[in-house]
C-alpha atoms as a PDB file:
ATOM      1  CA  MET A   1      -0.240  48.604 -13.849  1.00  0.00           C
ATOM      2  CA  SER A   2       2.516  50.044 -16.053  1.00  0.00           C
ATOM      3  CA  PRO A   3       2.888  48.685 -19.616  1.00  0.00           C
ATOM      4  CA  SER A   4       6.247  47.129 -18.657  1.00  0.00           C
ATOM      5  CA  ALA A   5       4.830  45.257 -15.660  1.00  0.00           C
ATOM      6  CA  LYS A   6       4.300  41.546 -16.131  1.00  0.00           C
ATOM      7  CA  LYS A   7       0.767  40.272 -15.991  1.00  0.00           C
ATOM      8  CA  PRO A   8       0.160  37.365 -13.600  1.00  0.00           C
ATOM      9  CA  THR A   9       0.147  34.001 -15.330  1.00  0.00           C
ATOM     10  CA  PRO A  10      -3.401  32.593 -15.196  1.00  0.00           C
ATOM     11  CA  VAL A  11      -3.801  29.199 -13.577  1.00  0.00           C
ATOM     12  CA  LYS A  12      -5.197  26.655 -15.995  1.00  0.00           C
ATOM     13  CA  LYS A  13      -8.318  24.737 -15.109  1.00  0.00           C
ATOM     14  CA  ASN A  14      -7.610  21.829 -12.713  1.00  0.00           C
ATOM     15  CA  GLN A  15      -3.994  23.048 -12.276  1.00  0.00           C
ATOM     16  CA  ARG A  16      -2.685  23.769  -8.801  1.00  0.00           C
ATOM     17  CA  PRO A  17      -0.883  27.139  -8.402  1.00  0.00           C
ATOM     18  CA  ALA A  18       2.918  26.986  -8.716  1.00  0.00           C
ATOM     19  CA  SER A  19       3.354  27.962  -5.063  1.00  0.00           C
ATOM     20  CA  ILE A  20       1.392  24.879  -4.016  1.00  0.00           C
ATOM     21  CA  ARG A  21       3.203  22.580  -6.466  1.00  0.00           C
ATOM     22  CA  ALA A  22       6.629  23.847  -5.327  1.00  0.00           C
ATOM     23  CA  ALA A  23       5.742  23.207  -1.707  1.00  0.00           C
ATOM     24  CA  LYS A  24       5.144  19.503  -2.318  1.00  0.00           C
ATOM     25  CA  PRO A  25       7.554  17.564  -0.054  1.00  0.00           C
ATOM     26  CA  ALA A  26       9.914  15.008  -1.548  1.00  0.00           C
ATOM     27  CA  PHE A  27       8.285  12.097   0.311  1.00  0.00           C
ATOM     28  CA  LEU A  28       5.130  12.650  -1.786  1.00  0.00           C
ATOM     29  CA  ASN A  29       7.038  11.943  -5.027  1.00  0.00           C
ATOM     30  CA  LEU A  30       5.340   8.565  -5.336  1.00  0.00           C
ATOM     31  CA  VAL A  31       5.804   6.148  -8.245  1.00  0.00           C
ATOM     32  CA  SER A  32       4.454   2.668  -8.908  1.00  0.00           C
ATOM     33  CA  ASP A  33       6.726  -0.037  -7.456  1.00  0.00           C
ATOM     34  CA  HIS A  34       4.641  -3.193  -7.905  1.00  0.00           C
ATOM     35  CA  MET A  35       1.134  -4.673  -7.883  1.00  0.00           C
ATOM     36  CA  THR A  36      -0.211  -7.932  -6.490  1.00  0.00           C
ATOM     37  CA  LEU A  37      -2.758 -10.181  -8.211  1.00  0.00           C
ATOM     38  CA  LEU A  38      -4.579 -12.957  -6.334  1.00  0.00           C
ATOM     39  CA  VAL A  39      -5.604 -15.966  -8.457  1.00  0.00           C
ATOM     40  CA  GLN A  40      -7.280 -19.309  -7.924  1.00  0.00           C
ATOM     41  CA  PRO A  41      -4.878 -22.302  -8.169  1.00  0.00           C
ATOM     42  CA  SER A  42      -6.343 -23.286 -11.539  1.00  0.00           C
ATOM     43  CA  LEU A  43      -5.069 -19.985 -12.990  1.00  0.00           C
ATOM     44  CA  TYR A  44      -1.672 -19.872 -11.266  1.00  0.00           C
ATOM     45  CA  ASN A  45       0.443 -21.844 -13.771  1.00  0.00           C
ATOM     46  CA  PHE A  46      -1.348 -20.132 -16.655  1.00  0.00           C
ATOM     47  CA  MET A  47      -0.332 -16.726 -15.283  1.00  0.00           C
ATOM     48  CA  TYR A  48       3.290 -17.876 -15.024  1.00  0.00           C
ATOM     49  CA  ALA A  49       3.199 -18.940 -18.682  1.00  0.00           C
ATOM     50  CA  PHE A  50       1.396 -15.698 -19.641  1.00  0.00           C
ATOM     51  CA  PHE A  51       4.128 -13.588 -18.042  1.00  0.00           C
ATOM     52  CA  ARG A  52       6.926 -15.629 -19.632  1.00  0.00           C
ATOM     53  CA  ILE A  53       5.434 -15.867 -23.136  1.00  0.00           C
ATOM     54  CA  VAL A  54       3.012 -12.973 -23.742  1.00  0.00           C
ATOM     55  CA  LEU A  55       4.722 -10.321 -21.590  1.00  0.00           C
ATOM     56  CA  GLY A  56       8.177 -11.562 -22.594  1.00  0.00           C
ATOM     57  CA  VAL A  57       9.558 -11.954 -19.074  1.00  0.00           C
ATOM     58  CA  PRO A  58      12.824 -13.985 -19.186  1.00  0.00           C
ATOM     59  CA  ARG A  59      13.584 -16.425 -16.379  1.00  0.00           C
ATOM     60  CA  GLU A  60      16.159 -14.073 -14.847  1.00  0.00           C
ATOM     61  CA  GLU A  61      13.440 -11.392 -14.533  1.00  0.00           C
ATOM     62  CA  ILE A  62      11.358 -13.619 -12.233  1.00  0.00           C
ATOM     63  CA  ILE A  63      12.329 -11.820  -9.022  1.00  0.00           C
ATOM     64  CA  TYR A  64      11.289 -14.632  -6.711  1.00  0.00           C
ATOM     65  CA  GLU A  65       9.130 -17.706  -6.359  1.00  0.00           C
ATOM     66  CA  LYS A  66       8.281 -18.533  -2.743  1.00  0.00           C
ATOM     67  CA  ARG A  67       7.132 -21.903  -1.409  1.00  0.00           C
ATOM     68  CA  ARG A  68       5.899 -23.258   1.862  1.00  0.00           C
ATOM     69  CA  LYS A  69       5.075 -26.552   3.528  1.00  0.00           C
ATOM     70  CA  TRP A  70       1.749 -26.491   5.336  1.00  0.00           C
ATOM     71  CA  PRO A  71       0.739 -28.834   8.205  1.00  0.00           C
ATOM     72  CA  GLY A  72      -1.481 -31.468   6.662  1.00  0.00           C
ATOM     73  CA  GLY A  73      -0.355 -30.563   3.165  1.00  0.00           C
ATOM     74  CA  ALA A  74       1.366 -32.703   0.558  1.00  0.00           C
ATOM     75  CA  GLY A  75       4.885 -31.307   0.345  1.00  0.00           C
ATOM     76  CA  GLU A  76       5.989 -27.884  -0.852  1.00  0.00           C
ATOM     77  CA  VAL A  77       3.478 -25.617  -2.570  1.00  0.00           C
ATOM     78  CA  SER A  78       4.270 -22.465  -4.516  1.00  0.00           C
ATOM     79  CA  MET A  79       2.686 -19.448  -2.792  1.00  0.00           C
ATOM     80  CA  THR A  80       3.694 -16.587  -5.062  1.00  0.00           C
ATOM     81  CA  PHE A  81       5.998 -15.431  -7.824  1.00  0.00           C
ATOM     82  CA  ALA A  82       6.883 -11.915  -8.976  1.00  0.00           C
ATOM     83  CA  ALA A  83       8.070 -10.682 -12.348  1.00  0.00           C
ATOM     84  CA  LYS A  84       9.774  -7.460 -13.398  1.00  0.00           C
ATOM     85  CA  ILE A  85       7.941  -5.554 -16.108  1.00  0.00           C
ATOM     86  CA  GLY A  86       9.726  -3.115 -18.380  1.00  0.00           C
ATOM     87  CA  GLU A  87      12.965  -2.589 -20.256  1.00  0.00           C
ATOM     88  CA  VAL A  88      15.895  -4.760 -19.239  1.00  0.00           C
ATOM     89  CA  SER A  89      18.696  -2.378 -18.280  1.00  0.00           C
ATOM     90  CA  ARG A  90      21.664  -2.329 -15.938  1.00  0.00           C
ATOM     91  CA  GLU A  91      21.283   1.412 -15.355  1.00  0.00           C
ATOM     92  CA  LYS A  92      20.179   2.282 -11.831  1.00  0.00           C
ATOM     93  CA  SER A  93      17.763   4.985 -13.006  1.00  0.00           C
ATOM     94  CA  ALA A  94      16.065   2.593 -15.406  1.00  0.00           C
ATOM     95  CA  ALA A  95      15.790  -0.096 -12.734  1.00  0.00           C
ATOM     96  CA  LEU A  96      14.084   2.319 -10.333  1.00  0.00           C
ATOM     97  CA  ALA A  97      11.629   3.358 -13.063  1.00  0.00           C
ATOM     98  CA  ARG A  98      10.410  -0.204 -13.643  1.00  0.00           C
ATOM     99  CA  THR A  99       7.550  -1.976 -11.933  1.00  0.00           C
ATOM    100  CA  ALA A 100       6.760  -5.557 -10.998  1.00  0.00           C
ATOM    101  CA  ILE A 101       3.690  -7.747 -10.655  1.00  0.00           C
ATOM    102  CA  ALA A 102       3.373 -10.440  -7.990  1.00  0.00           C
ATOM    103  CA  VAL A 103       0.920 -13.313  -8.443  1.00  0.00           C
ATOM    104  CA  VAL A 104      -0.381 -15.128  -5.339  1.00  0.00           C
ATOM    105  CA  GLN A 105      -2.501 -18.279  -5.044  1.00  0.00           C
ATOM    106  CA  PRO A 106      -4.179 -19.812  -1.956  1.00  0.00           C
ATOM    107  CA  SER A 107      -1.614 -22.501  -1.154  1.00  0.00           C
ATOM    108  CA  GLU A 108      -3.073 -23.750   2.159  1.00  0.00           C
ATOM    109  CA  PRO A 109      -4.813 -27.160   2.353  1.00  0.00           C
ATOM    110  CA  SER A 110      -8.505 -26.824   1.425  1.00  0.00           C
ATOM    111  CA  GLY A 111      -9.722 -27.181   5.021  1.00  0.00           C
ATOM    112  CA  GLN A 112      -7.376 -24.509   6.356  1.00  0.00           C
ATOM    113  CA  SER A 113      -8.148 -20.795   6.694  1.00  0.00           C
ATOM    114  CA  SER A 114      -6.881 -18.665   3.801  1.00  0.00           C
ATOM    115  CA  HIS A 115      -7.695 -14.983   3.354  1.00  0.00           C
ATOM    116  CA  VAL A 116      -6.602 -15.277  -0.301  1.00  0.00           C
ATOM    117  CA  ARG A 117      -9.185 -18.020  -0.897  1.00  0.00           C
ATOM    118  CA  THR A 118     -11.793 -16.066   1.094  1.00  0.00           C
ATOM    119  CA  MET A 119     -11.216 -12.969  -1.026  1.00  0.00           C
ATOM    120  CA  LEU A 120     -11.619 -14.893  -4.252  1.00  0.00           C
ATOM    121  CA  ASP A 121     -14.497 -17.153  -3.196  1.00  0.00           C
ATOM    122  CA  SER A 122     -16.536 -14.326  -1.641  1.00  0.00           C
ATOM    123  CA  ARG A 123     -16.499 -12.552  -4.993  1.00  0.00           C
ATOM    124  CA  GLY A 124     -16.990 -15.646  -7.117  1.00  0.00           C
ATOM    125  CA  ALA A 125     -13.827 -14.541  -8.885  1.00  0.00           C
ATOM    126  CA  ILE A 126     -10.893 -16.429 -10.337  1.00  0.00           C
ATOM    127  CA  ALA A 127      -8.659 -13.340  -9.945  1.00  0.00           C
ATOM    128  CA  HIS A 128      -8.577 -10.151  -7.858  1.00  0.00           C
ATOM    129  CA  TRP A 129      -6.162  -7.206  -7.815  1.00  0.00           C
ATOM    130  CA  GLN A 130      -5.184  -6.987  -4.147  1.00  0.00           C
ATOM    131  CA  HIS A 131      -2.869  -4.024  -3.738  1.00  0.00           C
ATOM    132  CA  VAL A 132      -0.650  -1.503  -5.461  1.00  0.00           C
ATOM    133  CA  ALA A 133       2.684  -0.568  -3.919  1.00  0.00           C
ATOM    134  CA  LEU A 134       3.871   3.027  -4.285  1.00  0.00           C
ATOM    135  CA  ARG A 135       7.530   3.904  -3.814  1.00  0.00           C
ATOM    136  CA  THR A 136       8.642   6.996  -1.879  1.00  0.00           C
ATOM    137  CA  PRO A 137      12.164   8.354  -1.329  1.00  0.00           C
ATOM    138  CA  ASP A 138      11.422   8.845   2.397  1.00  0.00           C
ATOM    139  CA  LEU A 139       9.117   6.235   3.928  1.00  0.00           C
ATOM    140  CA  LEU A 140       9.468   7.446   7.516  1.00  0.00           C
ATOM    141  CA  SER A 141       8.306  10.962   6.613  1.00  0.00           C
ATOM    142  CA  PHE A 142       5.507   9.637   4.434  1.00  0.00           C
ATOM    143  CA  HIS A 143       4.367   7.297   7.219  1.00  0.00           C
ATOM    144  CA  ARG A 144       4.203  10.190   9.700  1.00  0.00           C
ATOM    145  CA  HIS A 145       2.274  12.301   7.171  1.00  0.00           C
ATOM    146  CA  ALA A 146      -0.254   9.557   6.390  1.00  0.00           C
ATOM    147  CA  ALA A 147      -0.749   8.570  10.039  1.00  0.00           C
ATOM    148  CA  ALA A 148      -1.294  12.237  10.959  1.00  0.00           C
ATOM    149  CA  HIS A 149      -4.187  12.231   8.458  1.00  0.00           C
ATOM    150  CA  GLY A 150      -5.805   9.151   9.937  1.00  0.00           C
ATOM    151  CA  VAL A 151      -4.449   6.387   7.685  1.00  0.00           C
ATOM    152  CA  ASN A 152      -4.507   3.025   9.481  1.00  0.00           C
ATOM    153  CA  PHE A 153      -1.550   0.682   8.970  1.00  0.00           C
ATOM    154  CA  ILE A 154      -1.856  -3.039   9.749  1.00  0.00           C
ATOM    155  CA  THR A 155       1.902  -3.561  10.126  1.00  0.00           C
ATOM    156  CA  PRO A 156       4.794  -1.536  11.522  1.00  0.00           C
ATOM    157  CA  ILE A 157       7.451  -0.448   9.035  1.00  0.00           C
ATOM    158  CA  LEU A 158       9.008  -3.728   7.893  1.00  0.00           C
ATOM    159  CA  LYS A 159      12.590  -4.376   6.801  1.00  0.00           C
ATOM    160  CA  ASP A 160      12.863  -7.163   4.261  1.00  0.00           C
ATOM    161  CA  GLN A 161      15.724  -9.486   5.227  1.00  0.00           C
ATOM    162  CA  ASP A 162      16.428 -10.422   1.611  1.00  0.00           C
ATOM    163  CA  GLU A 163      16.065  -7.044  -0.124  1.00  0.00           C
ATOM    164  CA  ASP A 164      17.244  -3.456   0.335  1.00  0.00           C
ATOM    165  CA  LEU A 165      13.657  -2.527   1.109  1.00  0.00           C
ATOM    166  CA  LEU A 166      11.374  -0.976   3.719  1.00  0.00           C
ATOM    167  CA  GLN A 167       7.604  -1.411   3.440  1.00  0.00           C
ATOM    168  CA  VAL A 168       4.352  -0.805   5.277  1.00  0.00           C
ATOM    169  CA  PHE A 169       0.747  -1.851   4.547  1.00  0.00           C
ATOM    170  CA  THR A 170      -2.496   0.086   5.034  1.00  0.00           C
ATOM    171  CA  GLY A 171      -5.941  -1.070   6.048  1.00  0.00           C
ATOM    172  CA  GLU A 172      -8.473  -2.027   3.359  1.00  0.00           C
ATOM    173  CA  LEU A 173     -10.703   0.215   1.263  1.00  0.00           C
ATOM    174  CA  PHE A 174     -14.317  -0.106   2.400  1.00  0.00           C
ATOM    175  CA  LEU A 175     -17.072   2.171   3.667  1.00  0.00           C
ATOM    176  CA  PRO A 176     -19.230   1.847   6.800  1.00  0.00           C
ATOM    177  CA  GLY A 177     -21.873  -0.819   6.264  1.00  0.00           C
ATOM    178  CA  THR A 178     -20.030  -2.518   3.400  1.00  0.00           C
ATOM    179  CA  ARG A 179     -17.858  -5.620   3.410  1.00  0.00           C
ATOM    180  CA  PRO A 180     -14.061  -5.363   3.149  1.00  0.00           C
ATOM    181  CA  SER A 181     -12.897  -4.955  -0.441  1.00  0.00           C
ATOM    182  CA  GLY A 182      -9.665  -6.909  -0.082  1.00  0.00           C
ATOM    183  CA  ILE A 183      -7.852  -3.921  -1.642  1.00  0.00           C
ATOM    184  CA  PHE A 184      -5.207  -1.903   0.184  1.00  0.00           C
ATOM    185  CA  PHE A 185      -2.008   0.073  -0.391  1.00  0.00           C
ATOM    186  CA  GLU A 186       1.609  -0.724   0.290  1.00  0.00           C
ATOM    187  CA  PHE A 187       4.291   1.959   0.527  1.00  0.00           C
ATOM    188  CA  VAL A 188       7.967   1.129   0.050  1.00  0.00           C
ATOM    189  CA  GLN A 189      11.408   2.695   0.065  1.00  0.00           C
ATOM    190  CA  ARG A 190      14.411   1.206  -1.712  1.00  0.00           C
ATOM    191  CA  ASP A 191      18.148   2.043  -1.717  1.00  0.00           C
ATOM    192  CA  LEU A 192      18.381   2.325   2.056  1.00  0.00           C
ATOM    193  CA  THR A 193      21.205   4.355   3.612  1.00  0.00           C
ATOM    194  CA  PRO A 194      23.178   3.333   6.730  1.00  0.00           C
ATOM    195  CA  GLN A 195      21.860   6.463   8.472  1.00  0.00           C
ATOM    196  CA  LEU A 196      18.252   5.432   7.845  1.00  0.00           C
ATOM    197  CA  LEU A 197      18.884   1.924   9.123  1.00  0.00           C
ATOM    198  CA  ARG A 198      20.410   3.339  12.306  1.00  0.00           C
ATOM    199  CA  ARG A 199      17.337   5.541  12.803  1.00  0.00           C
ATOM    200  CA  LEU A 200      15.094   2.512  12.512  1.00  0.00           C
ATOM    201  CA  ALA A 201      17.238   0.371  14.785  1.00  0.00           C
ATOM    202  CA  SER A 202      17.163   3.023  17.525  1.00  0.00           C
ATOM    203  CA  SER A 203      13.423   3.659  17.251  1.00  0.00           C
ATOM    204  CA  ASP A 204      11.288   3.138  20.355  1.00  0.00           C
ATOM    205  CA  ARG A 205       8.483   1.466  18.436  1.00  0.00           C
ATOM    206  CA  GLN A 206       8.622  -1.825  16.567  1.00  0.00           C
ATOM    207  CA  SER A 207      10.286  -1.062  13.259  1.00  0.00           C
ATOM    208  CA  TRP A 208      11.914  -4.380  12.397  1.00  0.00           C
ATOM    209  CA  PHE A 209      10.155  -7.519  11.319  1.00  0.00           C
ATOM    210  CA  ARG A 210      12.786 -10.254  11.324  1.00  0.00           C
ATOM    211  CA  ASP A 211      11.013 -12.594   8.971  1.00  0.00           C
ATOM    212  CA  ARG A 212      10.164 -12.471   5.309  1.00  0.00           C
ATOM    213  CA  THR A 213       7.782  -9.536   5.000  1.00  0.00           C
ATOM    214  CA  PHE A 214       5.554 -11.417   2.569  1.00  0.00           C
ATOM    215  CA  LEU A 215       4.793 -13.994   5.267  1.00  0.00           C
ATOM    216  CA  GLY A 216       4.431 -11.236   7.845  1.00  0.00           C
ATOM    217  CA  LEU A 217       1.765  -9.470   5.789  1.00  0.00           C
ATOM    218  CA  TYR A 218      -0.174 -12.620   5.030  1.00  0.00           C
ATOM    219  CA  GLY A 219      -0.031 -13.737   8.642  1.00  0.00           C
ATOM    220  CA  GLU A 220      -1.580 -10.412   9.658  1.00  0.00           C
ATOM    221  CA  LYS A 221      -4.321 -10.715   7.005  1.00  0.00           C
ATOM    222  CA  GLU A 222      -5.082 -14.236   8.232  1.00  0.00           C
ATOM    223  CA  ARG A 223      -5.533 -12.920  11.786  1.00  0.00           C
ATOM    224  CA  GLU A 224      -7.846 -10.152  10.574  1.00  0.00           C
ATOM    225  CA  TYR A 225     -10.096 -12.447   8.582  1.00  0.00           C
ATOM    226  CA  GLN A 226     -10.221 -15.120  11.273  1.00  0.00           C
ATOM    227  CA  SER A 227     -11.239 -12.518  13.871  1.00  0.00           C
ATOM    228  CA  GLY A 228     -13.805 -10.897  11.581  1.00  0.00           C
ATOM    229  CA  ARG A 229     -12.310  -7.482  12.358  1.00  0.00           C
ATOM    230  CA  VAL A 230     -10.710  -6.105   9.208  1.00  0.00           C
ATOM    231  CA  THR A 231      -8.954  -2.764   9.600  1.00  0.00           C
ATOM    232  CA  PRO A 232     -10.247  -0.021   7.252  1.00  0.00           C
ATOM    233  CA  ILE A 233      -7.823   2.391   5.609  1.00  0.00           C
ATOM    234  CA  LEU A 234      -9.483   5.190   7.620  1.00  0.00           C
ATOM    235  CA  ASP A 235     -11.653   4.798  10.723  1.00  0.00           C
ATOM    236  CA  HIS A 236     -15.274   4.699   9.602  1.00  0.00           C
ATOM    237  CA  ALA A 237     -16.105   7.591  11.951  1.00  0.00           C
ATOM    238  CA  LEU A 238     -13.561   9.707  10.082  1.00  0.00           C
ATOM    239  CA  MET A 239     -14.873   8.521   6.719  1.00  0.00           C
ATOM    240  CA  ASP A 240     -18.384   9.631   7.714  1.00  0.00           C
ATOM    241  CA  ARG A 241     -17.078  13.096   8.587  1.00  0.00           C
ATOM    242  CA  LEU A 242     -15.281  13.415   5.279  1.00  0.00           C
ATOM    243  CA  GLN A 243     -18.299  12.172   3.329  1.00  0.00           C
ATOM    244  CA  SER A 244     -20.455  14.833   4.987  1.00  0.00           C
ATOM    245  CA  LEU A 245     -18.173  17.574   3.609  1.00  0.00           C
ATOM    246  CA  TRP A 246     -19.064  16.885  -0.025  1.00  0.00           C
ATOM    247  CA  ARG A 247     -21.887  14.374  -0.048  1.00  0.00           C
ATOM    248  CA  ASP A 248     -23.856  14.409  -3.336  1.00  0.00           C
ATOM    249  CA  ARG A 249     -21.414  16.880  -4.911  1.00  0.00           C
ATOM    250  CA  PRO A 250     -19.633  16.150  -8.220  1.00  0.00           C
ATOM    251  CA  VAL A 251     -15.878  15.737  -7.922  1.00  0.00           C
ATOM    252  CA  TRP A 252     -15.184  18.709 -10.203  1.00  0.00           C
ATOM    253  CA  SER A 253     -16.838  21.017  -7.675  1.00  0.00           C
ATOM    254  CA  VAL A 254     -14.370  20.089  -4.909  1.00  0.00           C
ATOM    255  CA  THR A 255     -12.118  23.121  -4.370  1.00  0.00           C
ATOM    256  CA  GLU A 256      -8.685  23.600  -2.808  1.00  0.00           C
ATOM    257  CA  GLU A 257     -10.493  25.167   0.150  1.00  0.00           C
ATOM    258  CA  ASP A 258     -12.599  22.009   0.500  1.00  0.00           C
ATOM    259  CA  LEU A 259      -9.455  19.864   0.551  1.00  0.00           C
ATOM    260  CA  THR A 260      -7.796  22.132   3.097  1.00  0.00           C
ATOM    261  CA  GLU A 261     -10.842  21.732   5.325  1.00  0.00           C
ATOM    262  CA  ALA A 262     -10.797  17.944   4.826  1.00  0.00           C
ATOM    263  CA  SER A 263      -7.108  17.852   5.812  1.00  0.00           C
ATOM    264  CA  ARG A 264      -7.924  19.855   8.963  1.00  0.00           C
ATOM    265  CA  VAL A 265     -10.769  17.440   9.854  1.00  0.00           C
ATOM    266  CA  MET A 266      -8.447  14.443   9.396  1.00  0.00           C
ATOM    267  CA  ARG A 267      -5.666  15.899  11.547  1.00  0.00           C
ATOM    268  CA  GLU A 268      -8.064  17.029  14.289  1.00  0.00           C
ATOM    269  CA  TYR A 269      -9.636  13.562  14.354  1.00  0.00           C
ATOM    270  CA  VAL A 270      -6.205  11.975  14.889  1.00  0.00           C
ATOM    271  CA  ARG A 271      -5.327  14.441  17.660  1.00  0.00           C
ATOM    272  CA  ALA A 272      -8.622  13.763  19.443  1.00  0.00           C
ATOM    273  CA  LYS A 273      -8.151   9.994  19.087  1.00  0.00           C
ATOM    274  CA  SER A 274      -4.618  10.228  20.473  1.00  0.00           C
ATOM    275  CA  GLY A 275      -5.914  12.258  23.408  1.00  0.00           C
ATOM    276  CA  GLN A 276      -8.544   9.631  24.179  1.00  0.00           C
ATOM    277  CA  ARG A 277      -5.917   6.874  24.133  1.00  0.00           C
ATOM    278  CA  SER A 278      -3.656   8.865  26.451  1.00  0.00           C
ATOM    279  CA  ALA A 279      -6.519   9.483  28.867  1.00  0.00           C
ATOM    280  CA  ALA A 280      -7.485   5.802  28.859  1.00  0.00           C
ATOM    281  CA  ALA A 281      -3.885   4.772  29.572  1.00  0.00           C
ATOM    282  CA  ALA A 282      -3.500   7.188  32.474  1.00  0.00           C
ATOM    283  CA  PRO A 283      -3.645   5.599  35.982  1.00  0.00           C
END
């Protein structure tokens, strides 16, 4: 190498090479959108006061408070409220950088099925963090990417009728032989364009949920828990295959080559599963 030639810049420990970082698609630019906390009814009003007083959330920053009348219940009951967290600003960029926390209580009559109550009671807990929602600039592309790697979604892509919002929910985090954790992910996209809405409207699969998406999600969770068949975030057969790749190895020993192999295993599993479904559907 001549004295004038530039030496290659060494890659720092735990840093991905620039070529890999630059190749990251825009739909993987994920940021926190909101989180959801389940609480027992005895804690619900306290949490509202905590948000208003301790976290300094003014009334106008309570995004929503949703109620419902249940058969056999005594009038309207508050199901959930959500509060914006962060600096109050009218700037669009600041608004998109903020997050929110939703608080949910089991509002059904005591004798009626409630997955929220089941989640809390089964853990002997008064509160439980249920899910984190990550925001992407391109939900359709992210959804295709995640599904191609074996991620199970319990809903189609949902369009909120009250907000400029698309969202989709994954299965729960739990391993084979363990009980469902009650924890899952939500992925959302805001600031929808007319072109995107036309793409969704013309889609062959179900892409529109013409109801409040909060009720749509909780209806689906009720069906899962009543049936006893809770969808995992990845099929347990796929989880077993991934576990076998690095079982008993410390996380710092997992290399980029290991992750490339894991990605290949995930995509091949999905292709094989799709082939089995196609064969079963054939006359």
